[in-house]
Structure formats: C-alpha cells, structure tokens
Short mmCIF file of C-alpha atoms in Angstrom, two decimals:
data_model
loop_
_atom_site.label_atom_id
_atom_site.label_comp_id
_atom_site.label_asym_id
_atom_site.label_seq_id
_atom_site.Cartn_x
_atom_site.Cartn_y
_atom_site.Cartn_z
CA MET A 1 73.05 -105.95 1.16
CA ASN A 2 74.35 -103.54 3.76
CA SER A 3 71.32 -101.80 5.17
CA MET A 4 73.35 -98.70 6.00
CA ASN A 5 73.98 -98.02 2.32
CA VAL A 6 70.32 -97.55 1.44
CA PRO A 7 69.22 -93.90 1.54
CA ASP A 8 66.91 -93.13 4.44
CA ILE A 9 64.34 -91.63 2.07
CA ILE A 10 63.92 -95.12 0.56
CA VAL A 11 63.75 -96.75 3.98
CA SER A 12 61.03 -94.27 4.90
CA ARG A 13 58.82 -95.54 2.08
CA LEU A 14 59.12 -99.26 2.87
CA PRO A 15 56.65 -99.19 5.81
CA VAL A 16 54.15 -97.44 3.53
CA TYR A 17 54.51 -100.18 0.91
CA LEU A 18 54.21 -102.81 3.62
CA ARG A 19 51.01 -101.31 5.02
CA ALA A 20 49.40 -101.17 1.58
CA LEU A 21 50.47 -104.74 0.75
CA GLN A 22 49.14 -106.06 4.07
CA PHE A 23 45.86 -104.31 3.37
CA MET A 24 45.72 -105.92 -0.09
CA ALA A 25 46.47 -109.33 1.44
CA GLU A 26 43.71 -108.88 4.02
CA THR A 27 41.26 -108.15 1.24
CA GLY A 28 42.19 -111.40 -0.50
CA ASN A 29 44.69 -110.34 -3.15
CA THR A 30 47.78 -112.46 -3.86
CA THR A 31 49.48 -110.51 -6.66
CA THR A 32 49.97 -106.85 -7.47
CA SER A 33 51.99 -104.63 -9.78
CA SER A 34 54.13 -101.59 -9.14
CA GLN A 35 51.41 -99.60 -10.94
CA GLU A 36 48.65 -100.81 -8.62
CA LEU A 37 50.76 -100.42 -5.49
CA GLY A 38 51.78 -96.97 -6.69
CA GLU A 39 48.18 -95.87 -7.02
CA LYS A 40 47.43 -97.07 -3.49
CA VAL A 41 50.30 -95.17 -1.91
CA GLY A 42 50.62 -92.16 -4.20
CA ILE A 43 54.15 -92.97 -5.37
CA SER A 44 55.15 -93.62 -8.99
CA ALA A 45 55.51 -97.21 -10.21
CA ALA A 46 59.05 -96.42 -11.39
CA GLN A 47 60.00 -95.15 -7.91
CA ILE A 48 58.60 -98.28 -6.27
CA ARG A 49 60.54 -100.57 -8.62
CA LYS A 50 63.70 -98.57 -7.99
CA ASP A 51 63.20 -98.60 -4.20
CA LEU A 52 62.59 -102.35 -4.06
CA SER A 53 65.50 -103.10 -6.41
CA GLN A 54 67.82 -101.89 -3.64
CA PHE A 55 67.01 -105.08 -1.78
CA GLY A 56 66.94 -107.68 -4.56
CA GLU A 57 64.59 -109.02 -7.19
CA PHE A 58 60.99 -109.17 -6.02
CA GLY A 59 58.86 -109.15 -9.13
CA LYS A 60 58.81 -110.58 -12.60
CA GLN A 61 58.24 -108.57 -15.76
CA GLY A 62 54.64 -109.21 -16.75
CA THR A 63 53.55 -111.16 -13.67
CA GLY A 64 54.16 -108.50 -11.01
CA TYR A 65 54.71 -109.11 -7.32
CA HIS A 66 53.56 -112.07 -5.24
CA ILE A 67 52.07 -110.20 -2.27
CA PRO A 68 52.78 -112.71 0.55
CA PHE A 69 56.40 -113.05 -0.59
CA LEU A 70 56.92 -109.29 -0.83
CA ILE A 71 55.32 -108.80 2.60
CA ASP A 72 57.66 -111.41 4.11
CA ARG A 73 60.70 -109.77 2.57
CA LEU A 74 59.67 -106.28 3.74
CA LEU A 75 59.03 -107.60 7.25
CA GLN A 76 62.56 -109.02 7.24
CA ILE A 77 64.16 -105.91 5.75
CA LEU A 78 62.42 -103.68 8.30
CA LYS A 79 63.20 -106.20 11.08
CA VAL A 80 59.55 -106.38 12.10
CA GLU A 81 59.07 -110.09 11.44
CA ARG A 82 59.70 -110.14 15.19
CA ILE A 83 58.01 -108.10 17.96
CA TRP A 84 59.94 -105.18 19.48
CA ASP A 85 59.28 -104.13 23.07
CA VAL A 86 58.44 -100.45 23.46
CA ALA A 87 58.34 -98.20 26.53
CA LEU A 88 55.70 -95.47 26.69
CA VAL A 89 56.48 -92.31 28.65
CA GLY A 90 53.80 -89.78 29.56
CA MET A 91 50.41 -91.07 30.61
CA GLY A 92 48.14 -88.16 29.78
CA GLU A 93 45.15 -88.53 27.48
CA LEU A 94 47.37 -89.20 24.48
CA GLY A 95 49.41 -91.79 26.38
CA HIS A 96 46.22 -93.57 27.36
CA ALA A 97 44.97 -93.54 23.75
CA ILE A 98 48.27 -94.98 22.54
CA LEU A 99 48.33 -97.62 25.26
CA ARG A 100 44.90 -98.84 24.19
CA TYR A 101 45.64 -98.68 20.46
CA GLN A 102 45.29 -102.17 19.06
CA GLY A 103 47.36 -101.66 15.93
CA PHE A 104 50.90 -102.16 17.21
CA VAL A 105 51.31 -105.83 17.93
CA ASN A 106 50.41 -107.22 14.55
CA ARG A 107 52.84 -104.77 12.96
CA GLY A 108 55.95 -105.53 14.98
CA PHE A 109 55.65 -103.70 18.30
CA ARG A 110 54.18 -104.09 21.76
CA ILE A 111 54.14 -101.69 24.66
CA VAL A 112 55.62 -103.42 27.68
CA ALA A 113 55.96 -100.59 30.20
CA CYS A 114 54.55 -97.12 30.79
CA TYR A 115 55.95 -94.26 32.83
CA ASP A 116 54.83 -90.95 34.26
CA SER A 117 56.23 -88.41 36.72
CA ASP A 118 52.90 -87.58 38.41
CA PRO A 119 52.74 -89.15 41.93
CA ALA A 120 48.95 -89.39 41.53
CA LYS A 121 49.39 -91.65 38.50
CA ILE A 122 52.40 -93.73 39.53
CA GLY A 123 51.29 -97.15 40.74
CA THR A 124 47.81 -96.93 39.23
CA LYS A 125 46.69 -99.46 36.64
CA VAL A 126 45.65 -98.90 33.03
CA ASP A 127 44.35 -102.15 31.60
CA VAL A 128 47.10 -104.67 32.35
CA PHE A 129 49.75 -102.00 32.90
CA THR A 130 50.89 -100.37 36.11
CA ILE A 131 52.19 -96.85 35.58
CA GLU A 132 55.80 -96.72 36.74
CA ASP A 133 57.82 -93.83 38.12
CA VAL A 134 59.86 -92.14 35.40
CA ASN A 135 62.70 -91.98 37.92
CA SER A 136 62.98 -95.77 37.69
CA LEU A 137 63.08 -95.67 33.89
CA VAL A 138 66.84 -95.89 33.37
CA PRO A 139 67.55 -99.10 35.31
CA ASN A 140 64.27 -100.77 34.32
CA VAL A 141 64.42 -100.06 30.59
CA ARG A 142 68.07 -100.99 30.48
CA SER A 143 67.64 -104.29 32.31
CA ALA A 144 64.64 -105.17 30.14
CA GLY A 145 66.71 -104.47 27.02
CA ILE A 146 64.03 -102.17 25.58
CA LYS A 147 65.33 -100.39 22.47
CA MET A 148 62.33 -98.29 21.46
CA ALA A 149 60.17 -95.72 23.20
CA MET A 150 57.19 -93.49 22.56
CA LEU A 151 57.34 -90.06 24.13
CA CYS A 152 54.03 -88.37 25.02
CA VAL A 153 55.23 -85.94 27.67
CA PRO A 154 54.76 -82.15 27.60
CA ALA A 155 57.23 -80.23 25.45
CA SER A 156 59.16 -78.96 28.45
CA ALA A 157 59.84 -82.50 29.70
CA ALA A 158 60.73 -84.01 26.33
CA GLN A 159 64.49 -83.41 26.33
CA PRO A 160 65.14 -84.48 29.95
CA VAL A 161 63.13 -87.68 29.42
CA THR A 162 64.93 -88.27 26.13
CA ASP A 163 68.24 -88.04 27.96
CA LYS A 164 67.02 -90.76 30.34
CA LEU A 165 65.90 -92.94 27.44
CA VAL A 166 69.28 -92.57 25.76
CA GLU A 167 71.03 -93.39 29.02
CA ALA A 168 68.86 -96.51 29.27
CA GLY A 169 70.03 -97.72 25.86
CA VAL A 170 66.98 -96.81 23.77
CA LYS A 171 67.91 -96.40 20.08
CA GLY A 172 64.61 -95.31 18.55
CA ILE A 173 62.23 -92.67 19.94
CA LEU A 174 58.83 -91.84 18.53
CA ASN A 175 58.32 -88.30 19.75
CA TYR A 176 54.80 -86.85 20.11
CA ALA A 177 56.05 -83.72 21.89
CA PRO A 178 56.24 -80.74 19.53
CA VAL A 179 59.95 -80.08 20.00
CA SER A 180 63.11 -81.19 18.23
CA LEU A 181 65.20 -83.55 20.38
CA SER A 182 68.97 -83.75 20.66
CA VAL A 183 70.24 -87.33 20.62
CA PRO A 184 73.56 -89.05 19.89
CA ASN A 185 74.25 -90.21 16.33
CA ASP A 186 73.32 -93.81 17.04
CA VAL A 187 69.81 -92.88 18.26
CA ARG A 188 66.98 -92.12 15.84
CA VAL A 189 63.96 -89.92 16.45
CA GLN A 190 60.75 -89.92 14.46
CA TYR A 191 58.38 -87.01 15.05
CA ILE A 192 54.64 -87.31 15.27
CA ASP A 193 53.54 -83.70 15.09
CA PRO A 194 50.10 -83.19 13.60
CA VAL A 195 50.80 -79.52 12.89
CA ILE A 196 53.66 -80.43 10.55
CA GLY A 197 51.18 -82.43 8.43
CA LEU A 198 48.57 -79.67 8.58
CA GLN A 199 51.06 -76.97 7.59
CA ARG A 200 52.34 -79.07 4.72
CA MET A 201 48.77 -79.33 3.39
CA ALA A 202 47.97 -75.65 4.02
CA TYR A 203 50.71 -74.77 1.53
CA TYR A 204 48.53 -76.22 -1.23
CA LEU A 205 45.23 -74.67 -0.12
CA SER A 206 43.89 -71.71 -1.96
CA GLY A 207 43.05 -69.03 0.58
CA LYS A 208 39.48 -68.10 1.15
CA MET B 1 57.10 -67.90 -7.48
CA ASN B 2 54.47 -70.44 -8.43
CA SER B 3 54.01 -72.63 -5.40
CA MET B 4 53.04 -75.62 -7.52
CA ASN B 5 56.51 -75.71 -9.08
CA VAL B 6 58.28 -76.45 -5.81
CA PRO B 7 58.81 -80.18 -5.20
CA ASP B 8 56.65 -81.56 -2.42
CA ILE B 9 59.69 -82.99 -0.66
CA ILE B 10 60.91 -79.41 -0.16
CA VAL B 11 57.48 -78.25 1.00
CA SER B 12 57.50 -81.11 3.51
CA ARG B 13 60.64 -79.73 5.16
CA LEU B 14 59.44 -76.13 5.55
CA PRO B 15 57.20 -76.83 8.59
CA VAL B 16 60.18 -78.52 10.25
CA TYR B 17 62.35 -75.45 9.67
CA LEU B 18 59.55 -73.22 10.92
CA ARG B 19 59.11 -75.22 14.14
CA ALA B 20 62.85 -75.07 14.88
CA LEU B 21 63.02 -71.34 14.12
CA GLN B 22 60.02 -70.61 16.35
CA PHE B 23 61.65 -72.58 19.12
CA MET B 24 64.86 -70.56 18.67
CA ALA B 25 62.85 -67.32 18.75
CA GLU B 26 61.08 -68.38 21.94
CA THR B 27 64.43 -68.99 23.57
CA GLY B 28 65.58 -65.48 22.69
CA ASN B 29 67.61 -65.92 19.53
CA THR B 30 67.34 -63.44 16.66
CA THR B 31 69.84 -64.79 14.14
CA THR B 32 70.87 -68.24 13.00
CA SER B 33 72.84 -69.94 10.24
CA SER B 34 71.98 -72.79 7.92
CA GLN B 35 74.60 -74.79 9.87
CA GLU B 36 72.92 -74.19 13.23
CA LEU B 37 69.42 -74.76 11.85
CA GLY B 38 70.65 -77.91 10.13
CA GLU B 39 71.98 -79.31 13.38
CA LYS B 40 68.63 -78.67 15.08
CA VAL B 41 66.59 -80.47 12.43
CA GLY B 42 69.01 -83.10 11.20
CA ILE B 43 69.23 -81.78 7.63
CA SER B 44 72.42 -80.57 5.93
CA ALA B 45 73.13 -76.84 5.76
CA ALA B 46 73.47 -77.09 1.98
CA GLN B 47 70.03 -78.68 1.68
CA ILE B 48 68.46 -75.97 3.84
CA ARG B 49 70.03 -73.20 1.72
CA LYS B 50 68.86 -74.94 -1.44
CA ASP B 51 65.33 -75.43 -0.09
CA LEU B 52 64.96 -71.82 1.02
CA SER B 53 66.43 -70.47 -2.22
CA GLN B 54 63.31 -71.78 -3.98
CA PHE B 55 61.42 -68.96 -2.35
CA GLY B 56 63.84 -66.05 -2.61
CA GLU B 57 66.80 -64.62 -0.75
CA PHE B 58 66.53 -64.99 3.00
CA GLY B 59 70.04 -64.84 4.36
CA LYS B 60 73.26 -62.98 3.77
CA GLN B 61 76.63 -64.60 3.33
CA GLY B 62 78.42 -64.20 6.63
CA THR B 63 75.53 -62.81 8.68
CA GLY B 64 73.08 -65.71 8.37
CA TYR B 65 69.33 -65.54 8.76
CA HIS B 66 67.31 -63.01 10.73
CA ILE B 67 64.99 -65.40 12.60
CA PRO B 68 61.84 -63.20 12.89
CA PHE B 69 62.03 -62.36 9.19
CA LEU B 70 62.51 -65.98 8.14
CA ILE B 71 59.64 -67.07 10.41
CA ASP B 72 57.35 -64.45 8.84
CA ARG B 73 58.27 -65.56 5.35
CA LEU B 74 57.76 -69.26 6.14
CA LEU B 75 54.38 -68.47 7.74
CA GLN B 76 53.39 -66.70 4.51
CA ILE B 77 54.76 -69.41 2.22
CA LEU B 78 52.95 -72.13 4.19
CA LYS B 79 49.83 -69.92 4.41
CA VAL B 80 49.73 -70.25 8.18
CA GLU B 81 50.08 -66.55 8.98
CA ARG B 82 46.29 -66.92 9.23
CA ILE B 83 44.26 -69.46 11.23
CA TRP B 84 42.61 -72.35 9.33
CA ASP B 85 39.41 -73.90 10.65
CA VAL B 86 39.61 -77.68 11.07
CA ALA B 87 36.90 -80.31 11.58
CA LEU B 88 37.66 -83.29 13.81
CA VAL B 89 35.91 -86.58 13.08
CA GLY B 90 35.93 -89.47 15.55
CA MET B 91 35.59 -88.68 19.23
CA GLY B 92 37.24 -91.68 20.85
CA GLU B 93 40.15 -91.32 23.26
CA LEU B 94 42.44 -90.05 20.52
CA GLY B 95 39.85 -87.53 19.31
CA HIS B 96 39.50 -86.23 22.86
CA ALA B 97 43.28 -85.92 23.24
CA ILE B 98 43.51 -84.01 19.96
CA LEU B 99 40.61 -81.73 20.87
CA ARG B 100 42.35 -80.76 24.10
CA TYR B 101 45.78 -80.35 22.50
CA GLN B 102 46.86 -76.75 22.97
CA GLY B 103 49.43 -76.65 20.19
CA PHE B 104 47.29 -75.97 17.13
CA VAL B 105 46.13 -72.41 17.38
CA ASN B 106 49.45 -70.68 17.68
CA ARG B 107 50.66 -72.65 14.65
CA GLY B 108 47.88 -71.83 12.19
CA PHE B 109 44.93 -74.09 13.01
CA ARG B 110 41.94 -74.31 15.28
CA ILE B 111 39.38 -77.06 15.65
CA VAL B 112 35.92 -75.57 15.15
CA ALA B 113 33.69 -78.66 15.03
CA CYS B 114 33.82 -82.31 16.07
CA TYR B 115 31.79 -85.25 14.82
CA ASP B 116 31.02 -88.82 15.79
CA SER B 117 28.55 -91.50 14.69
CA ASP B 118 27.81 -92.86 18.17
CA PRO B 119 24.32 -91.79 19.33
CA ALA B 120 25.57 -91.90 22.92
CA LYS B 121 28.18 -89.24 22.11
CA ILE B 122 26.25 -87.00 19.72
CA GLY B 123 25.01 -83.89 21.50
CA THR B 124 27.33 -84.27 24.48
CA LYS B 125 29.84 -81.58 25.30
CA VAL B 126 33.63 -81.76 25.41
CA ASP B 127 34.99 -78.51 26.75
CA VAL B 128 33.36 -75.83 24.61
CA PHE B 129 32.45 -78.26 21.82
CA THR B 130 29.24 -80.16 21.25
CA ILE B 131 29.80 -83.44 19.41
CA GLU B 132 27.80 -83.34 16.17
CA ASP B 133 26.27 -86.18 14.16
CA VAL B 134 28.57 -87.29 11.35
CA ASN B 135 25.47 -87.46 9.17
CA SER B 136 25.24 -83.68 9.34
CA LEU B 137 28.89 -83.27 8.36
CA VAL B 138 28.47 -82.60 4.64
CA PRO B 139 26.10 -79.62 4.84
CA ASN B 140 27.67 -78.17 7.98
CA VAL B 141 31.30 -78.38 6.89
CA ARG B 142 30.42 -77.06 3.45
CA SER B 143 28.44 -74.09 4.72
CA ALA B 144 31.17 -73.27 7.24
CA GLY B 145 33.75 -73.34 4.44
CA ILE B 146 36.03 -75.68 6.38
CA LYS B 147 38.90 -76.90 4.19
CA MET B 148 40.81 -79.15 6.59
CA ALA B 149 39.92 -82.14 8.72
CA MET B 150 41.48 -84.56 11.16
CA LEU B 151 40.27 -88.13 10.93
CA CYS B 152 40.39 -90.25 14.11
CA VAL B 153 37.79 -92.87 13.25
CA PRO B 154 38.34 -96.66 13.20
CA ALA B 155 40.01 -98.01 10.06
CA SER B 156 36.76 -99.45 8.73
CA ALA B 157 35.04 -96.05 8.81
CA ALA B 158 37.93 -94.04 7.38
CA GLN B 159 37.08 -94.24 3.67
CA PRO B 160 33.32 -93.57 4.02
CA VAL B 161 34.00 -90.58 6.25
CA THR B 162 36.67 -89.38 3.83
CA ASP B 163 34.13 -89.49 1.03
CA LYS B 164 31.87 -87.25 3.11
CA LEU B 165 34.71 -84.82 3.81
CA VAL B 166 35.56 -84.62 0.12
CA GLU B 167 31.90 -84.06 -0.73
CA ALA B 168 31.86 -81.26 1.84
CA GLY B 169 34.74 -79.50 0.08
CA VAL B 170 37.60 -80.43 2.43
CA LYS B 171 40.98 -80.26 0.64
CA GLY B 172 43.35 -81.48 3.32
CA ILE B 173 42.87 -84.51 5.59
CA LEU B 174 45.14 -85.49 8.45
CA ASN B 175 44.44 -89.21 8.76
CA TYR B 176 45.09 -91.03 12.03
CA ALA B 177 43.39 -94.23 10.84
CA PRO B 178 45.94 -96.85 9.72
CA VAL B 179 44.62 -97.19 6.16
CA SER B 180 45.44 -95.53 2.86
CA LEU B 181 42.64 -93.26 1.64
CA SER B 182 41.40 -92.72 -1.92
CA VAL B 183 40.79 -89.05 -2.69
CA PRO B 184 40.52 -86.90 -5.82
CA ASN B 185 43.67 -85.22 -7.15
CA ASP B 186 42.85 -81.86 -5.60
CA VAL B 187 42.63 -83.30 -2.08
CA ARG B 188 45.72 -84.03 0.01
CA VAL B 189 46.09 -86.59 2.76
CA GLN B 190 48.78 -86.68 5.41
CA TYR B 191 49.08 -89.85 7.44
CA ILE B 192 49.73 -89.99 11.15
CA ASP B 193 50.56 -93.63 11.69
CA PRO B 194 52.89 -94.29 14.61
CA VAL B 195 53.78 -97.73 13.30
CA ILE B 196 55.27 -96.25 10.12
CA GLY B 197 57.68 -94.26 12.29
CA LEU B 198 58.46 -97.25 14.50
CA GLN B 199 59.09 -99.54 11.51
CA ARG B 200 61.34 -96.96 9.90
CA MET B 201 63.46 -96.89 13.07
CA ALA B 202 63.42 -100.67 13.51
CA TYR B 203 65.25 -100.93 10.18
CA TYR B 204 68.28 -99.38 11.84
CA LEU B 205 68.19 -101.39 15.07
CA SER B 206 70.56 -104.22 15.58
CA GLY B 207 68.66 -107.28 16.71
CA LYS B 208 69.06 -108.51 20.23
#
C-alpha cells in the first residue's frame, strides 16, 4: 500500500467518509453499509466501495462495515490518529474565529502558534496564545517542526507569507486568502474560498 | 448546451479557472494558454481544454485564450455575471468575519440579510446590517426571493436551520458547520470544513 499511488480524488473523499462515520459513531451506531454511508455523504455506494478497496478489505458482503474499525483505519490512512501542530498566520477577524474554533483537536490538529505583521497586535494575547511577529516565523516554525499552516492574511500578503512558510519547512497550507499560491512540488495547498463554493452552486440555480 | 449534462466535477473546476483568469486580467494579461492556466491552478492543460470544450470553442490552436472573452463566458456559464442575494445565518465570530469580507460582491454575490437566534444579538447592528430573528427567516427569505445562504451556526443547530432555509426556497447552502446536511434533491450544499482540507494534506505528510 503505497499512499502515493492512490489518486488524489480518492484521498479527497476519505475525510468526508471519516466525518460521516464519526458522526454515526457519536449517535450510537456501530455498523453501516456503503449504501447508508453513501446517502449521508452524497456519493454512490459503488464509489465508496471502490475508494475503500484501494486500502484493503473493510467490509463483509451482507454485514457491512464495523464503524469503529473503519474509523480507526481511516484515521491511520489519513495520518490523523495523531495530533499535528499547525501555525496560524493572520490574526484578523477570521484568524480569531479560527483560533477559537473547537473542532480541530479531536480531528487531528491543534493550533500551536499564531502570527501577524501588525505591530499593534504582536505581543498581545488571544486566549492562551500570544500573537508573534511574522518576521520570526521562519526560525520559530522550523525549530518547532511545524508542518502545517493556516493562512488568513489579505490576498496581497498571501504569496510572501507562503514563501516564508515554505522556507520554514511547512508542507501543507490551508489558504483562506482568495488567491492561487505558488509552492514547490512537495508542498500542498488546500483552498478555502467561499466564493468557489457559491459559484459552483450558482451554476445549478435557475435565474430569477 | 444543457447545463445538467455536464459532470459536476467539471463544474467544480470552472470557478477555479475563473479566479485564476480574473487574477491574470487584474495583473494586465490579455491572453493565456491552457498550459499557463494549468500551472496556475495545478490542473493539466489537457484537462482544462477538455473541461472548457464542454461549453464550446474558446481558444485557437496556437494563439491560446483571450482572457476577457473567456472570463465573460465563464461568468455566464456559472451565472455569476449577475449578483445573487445571499442570507447569512449565525452571527458568531465567523459570521461577523464573513459579513465583513469584501470579496463576495465583485464575484457574483452579496449578503443582504443576517440572522441569529440569540435574543442579545437580534436587533443589533453590524455595519449596515441589522441582525434578524431566525424565527422570521422563512417568510422573509421567501418574500425576498433569496436562493442562497451561508450557514455559520453551531453543529447542533445546522440541520434545523437548514430545514428552515429549504422551506424558504433556498437552493444553495454554503455550510460552515462541521456536519453533513440532509436536503431535498433540488437543493445543493457545499461544505466549508477546514479539517477536511487539513486531513487531505496530512495524508501526504511524512510523520515526524
């Protein structure tokens, strides 16, 4: 099982399956089927079986999937059975909302440092965090071994900050700024751009 | 050209092409190639040509794409050459950040109403908006003809509020709450869940 051989489109669906399974587990379910899971996530049962088959045998014909087992395997496959440290850059309103969001730690991630370039913000506290100077990002992130970052800076600052993150050894960037980032091949970027989701839905709307 | 015949996976890429093309236009470019566009968005040139060919002929062999023309066509195809009204539900920190986000209107959307269930918030002003009672959502959204909504409520409130939005005639929901929503077939949901993006990247990280 060489993870690099699995198409990224399949990888992209695994977190969605995991979220739905964890929700089922929280509501007291212990088994499910590809049909039921498919209805929850809007993906066909056949596609789910095909996706999961890339990683081994998880279900039995007729008895379906054991939810806790499938959750454990997906956590391992996605490498989120551990907690990854994440740096947050850009402490505007969105940065504050993200910093206070409670949903990271029980899903594999915790914010461990936050940065801004505004002298009025640097050194101030937000909950347990002290906002650090973005100019100290490279040595600090590198020495802490942080591999992931969330980017909430204005569009104009996104690429320069990305360059710092790359220099610091970050390999995964969740980008909230509405611009495409240039990164080396060994660095991945995921975009959180609400307009992309809105435009994708507008396509299906009938005009009024 | 029946829009319903185009696979959703292709539709999902069009807003990404549009964003990159608009960025190129802003920086003064008037022509591009599928190669150049592909490098900007991380999608192969062949895939881009194939995707665009679903909607007609946009480029010429050897001369590439005329950026303003391709932008106009994508705006039309995605139905964002007009401005869609959007309702925002859930006025916590994230709701406030979204309300103040400047990037919607020049990309096809504007927030026209915001709702919360907290009596302490209802009736208060945020910029030019007055926070409305979520209990008045169904009649107000319906009479305003609003077809799109952004959902920033806690996970536990997401499905009940979704039911209200559907009852009010909303056909597209951008969901920030980390739960899967049940909606009728003619309603679309796009999920904004930062953990999905983080988990997808974690898959590719080598453990330390």
